[in-house]
Coordinates of C-alpha atoms in Angstrom, one line a residue:
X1 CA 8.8 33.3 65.1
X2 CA 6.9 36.3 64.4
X3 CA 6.4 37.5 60.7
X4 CA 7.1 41.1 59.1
X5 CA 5.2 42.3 55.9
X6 CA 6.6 45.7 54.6
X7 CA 5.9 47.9 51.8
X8 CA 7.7 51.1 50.5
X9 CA 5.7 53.5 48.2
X10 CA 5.2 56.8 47.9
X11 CA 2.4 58.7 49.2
X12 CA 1.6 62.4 48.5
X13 CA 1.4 65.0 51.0
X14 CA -1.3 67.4 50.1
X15 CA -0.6 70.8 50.7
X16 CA -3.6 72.3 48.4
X17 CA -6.4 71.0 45.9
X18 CA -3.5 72.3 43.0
X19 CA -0.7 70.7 44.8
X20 CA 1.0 68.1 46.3
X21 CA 4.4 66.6 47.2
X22 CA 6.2 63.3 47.2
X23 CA 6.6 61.6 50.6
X24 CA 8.5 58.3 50.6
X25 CA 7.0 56.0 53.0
X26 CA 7.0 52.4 54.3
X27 CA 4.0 50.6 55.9
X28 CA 4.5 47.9 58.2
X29 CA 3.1 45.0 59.9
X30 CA 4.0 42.3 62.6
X31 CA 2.2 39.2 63.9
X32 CA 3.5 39.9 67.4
X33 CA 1.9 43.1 67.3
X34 CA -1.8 41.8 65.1
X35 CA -3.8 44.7 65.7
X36 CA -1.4 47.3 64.5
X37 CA 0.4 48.5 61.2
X38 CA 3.1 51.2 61.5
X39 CA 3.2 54.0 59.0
X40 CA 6.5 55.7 58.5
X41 CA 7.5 59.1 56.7
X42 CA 10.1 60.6 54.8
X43 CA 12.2 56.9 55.3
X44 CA 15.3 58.4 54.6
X45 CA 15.5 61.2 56.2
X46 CA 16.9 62.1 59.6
X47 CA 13.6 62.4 61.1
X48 CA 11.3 60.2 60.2
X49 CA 7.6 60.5 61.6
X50 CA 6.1 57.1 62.7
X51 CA 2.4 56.9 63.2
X52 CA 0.8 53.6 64.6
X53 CA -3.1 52.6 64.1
X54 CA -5.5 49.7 63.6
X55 CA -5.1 47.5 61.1
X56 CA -8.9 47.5 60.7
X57 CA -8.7 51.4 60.0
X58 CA -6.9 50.9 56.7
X59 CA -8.8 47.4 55.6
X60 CA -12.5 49.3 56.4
X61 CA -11.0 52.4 54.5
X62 CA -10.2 51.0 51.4
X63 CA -13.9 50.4 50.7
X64 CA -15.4 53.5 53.0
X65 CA -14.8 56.6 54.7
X66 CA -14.0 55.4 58.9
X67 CA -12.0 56.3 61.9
X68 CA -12.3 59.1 63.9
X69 CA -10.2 61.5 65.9
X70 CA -6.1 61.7 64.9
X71 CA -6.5 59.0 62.1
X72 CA -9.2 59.2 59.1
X73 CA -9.5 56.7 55.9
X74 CA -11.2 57.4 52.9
X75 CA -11.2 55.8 49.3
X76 CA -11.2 58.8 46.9
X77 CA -10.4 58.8 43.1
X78 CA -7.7 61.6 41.7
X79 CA -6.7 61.6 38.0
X80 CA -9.2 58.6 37.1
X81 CA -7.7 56.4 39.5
X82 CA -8.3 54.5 43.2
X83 CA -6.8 56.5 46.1
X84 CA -6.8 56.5 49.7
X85 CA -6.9 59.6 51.5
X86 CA -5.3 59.4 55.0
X87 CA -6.3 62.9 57.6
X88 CA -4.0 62.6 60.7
X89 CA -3.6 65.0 63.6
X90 CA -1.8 65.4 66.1
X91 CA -0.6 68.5 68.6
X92 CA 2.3 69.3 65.9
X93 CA -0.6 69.5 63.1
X94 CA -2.3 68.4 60.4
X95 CA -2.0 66.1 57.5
X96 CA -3.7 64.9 54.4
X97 CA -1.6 62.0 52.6
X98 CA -2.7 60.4 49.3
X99 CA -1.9 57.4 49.0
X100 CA -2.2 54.5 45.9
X101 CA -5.6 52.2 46.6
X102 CA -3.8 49.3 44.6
X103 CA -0.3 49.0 46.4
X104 CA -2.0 49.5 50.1
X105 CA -5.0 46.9 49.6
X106 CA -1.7 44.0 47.9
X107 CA -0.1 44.6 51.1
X108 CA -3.4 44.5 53.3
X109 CA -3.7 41.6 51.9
X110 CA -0.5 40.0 52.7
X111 CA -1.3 40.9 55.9
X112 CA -4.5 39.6 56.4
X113 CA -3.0 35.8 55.0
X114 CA -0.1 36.3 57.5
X115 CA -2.7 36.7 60.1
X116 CA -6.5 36.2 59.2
X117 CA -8.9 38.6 60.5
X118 CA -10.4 37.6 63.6
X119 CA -7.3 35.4 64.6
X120 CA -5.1 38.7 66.0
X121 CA -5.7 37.3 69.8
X122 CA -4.1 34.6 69.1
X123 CA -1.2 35.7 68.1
X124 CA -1.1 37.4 71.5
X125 CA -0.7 34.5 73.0
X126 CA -2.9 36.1 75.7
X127 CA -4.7 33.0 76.7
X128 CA -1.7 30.9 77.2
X129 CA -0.1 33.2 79.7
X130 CA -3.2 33.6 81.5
X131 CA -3.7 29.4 81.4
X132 CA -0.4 29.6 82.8
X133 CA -0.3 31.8 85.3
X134 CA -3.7 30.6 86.8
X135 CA -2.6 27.0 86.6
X136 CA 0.0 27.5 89.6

């Protein structure tokens, strides 16, 4: 039985330093897939844009700037409070998303007692297939 930990929020899409626009979002998490969560934009609309990254991405970037490539984290404060700042690219562009320190790090953290750090092969169940398969 695997186990799903979701979260809507809103995250802000930052066009400029001046402005910025809503983005409804959800992130999301599975035990049969450990490694990963699963970011999706604009929920309700037709076309919603899914990104997928490590799990370890977001947990190191709520305390410092990491990652590399399509997917940056960075905790940032706007208007006196805790932000994360999220830089992806990809070949259709470029974007910066703001999103609220507090409400990612209580779902991180669901995460992380659904499936302690560390414990992600397990879930796998890797080593039983392999027992498996060399035991015939």
């Amino acid at each position: 039985m695997h186990t799903v930990v979701e979260r809507e929020l809103e995250l802000r899409l930052i066009l400029s330093p001046e402005r910025s626009i809503p983005v409804p979002a959800r992130l999301g998490y599975r035990s049969d897939d450990p490694f990963a969560v699963h970011v999706t934009f604009h929920v309700d609309s037709e076309f919603p844009v899914h990104w997928t990254f490590a799990r370890e991405l977001l947990v190191e970037g709520v305390f410092r700037p990491c990652g590399q490539g399509d997917v940056r984290v960075w905790p940032t404060k706007a208007e006196g409070r805790g932000v994360m700042l999220m830089a992806l690219s990809s070949p259709d562009g470029d974007a910066l998303l703001e999103a609220p320190a507090a409400q990612v790090s209580v779902w991180l953290e669901r995460t992380l007692r659904v499936v302690p750090p560390g414990t992600e092969r397990e879930q796998l169940g890797i080593d039983d297939a392999l027992d498996q398969l060399l035991a015939r």
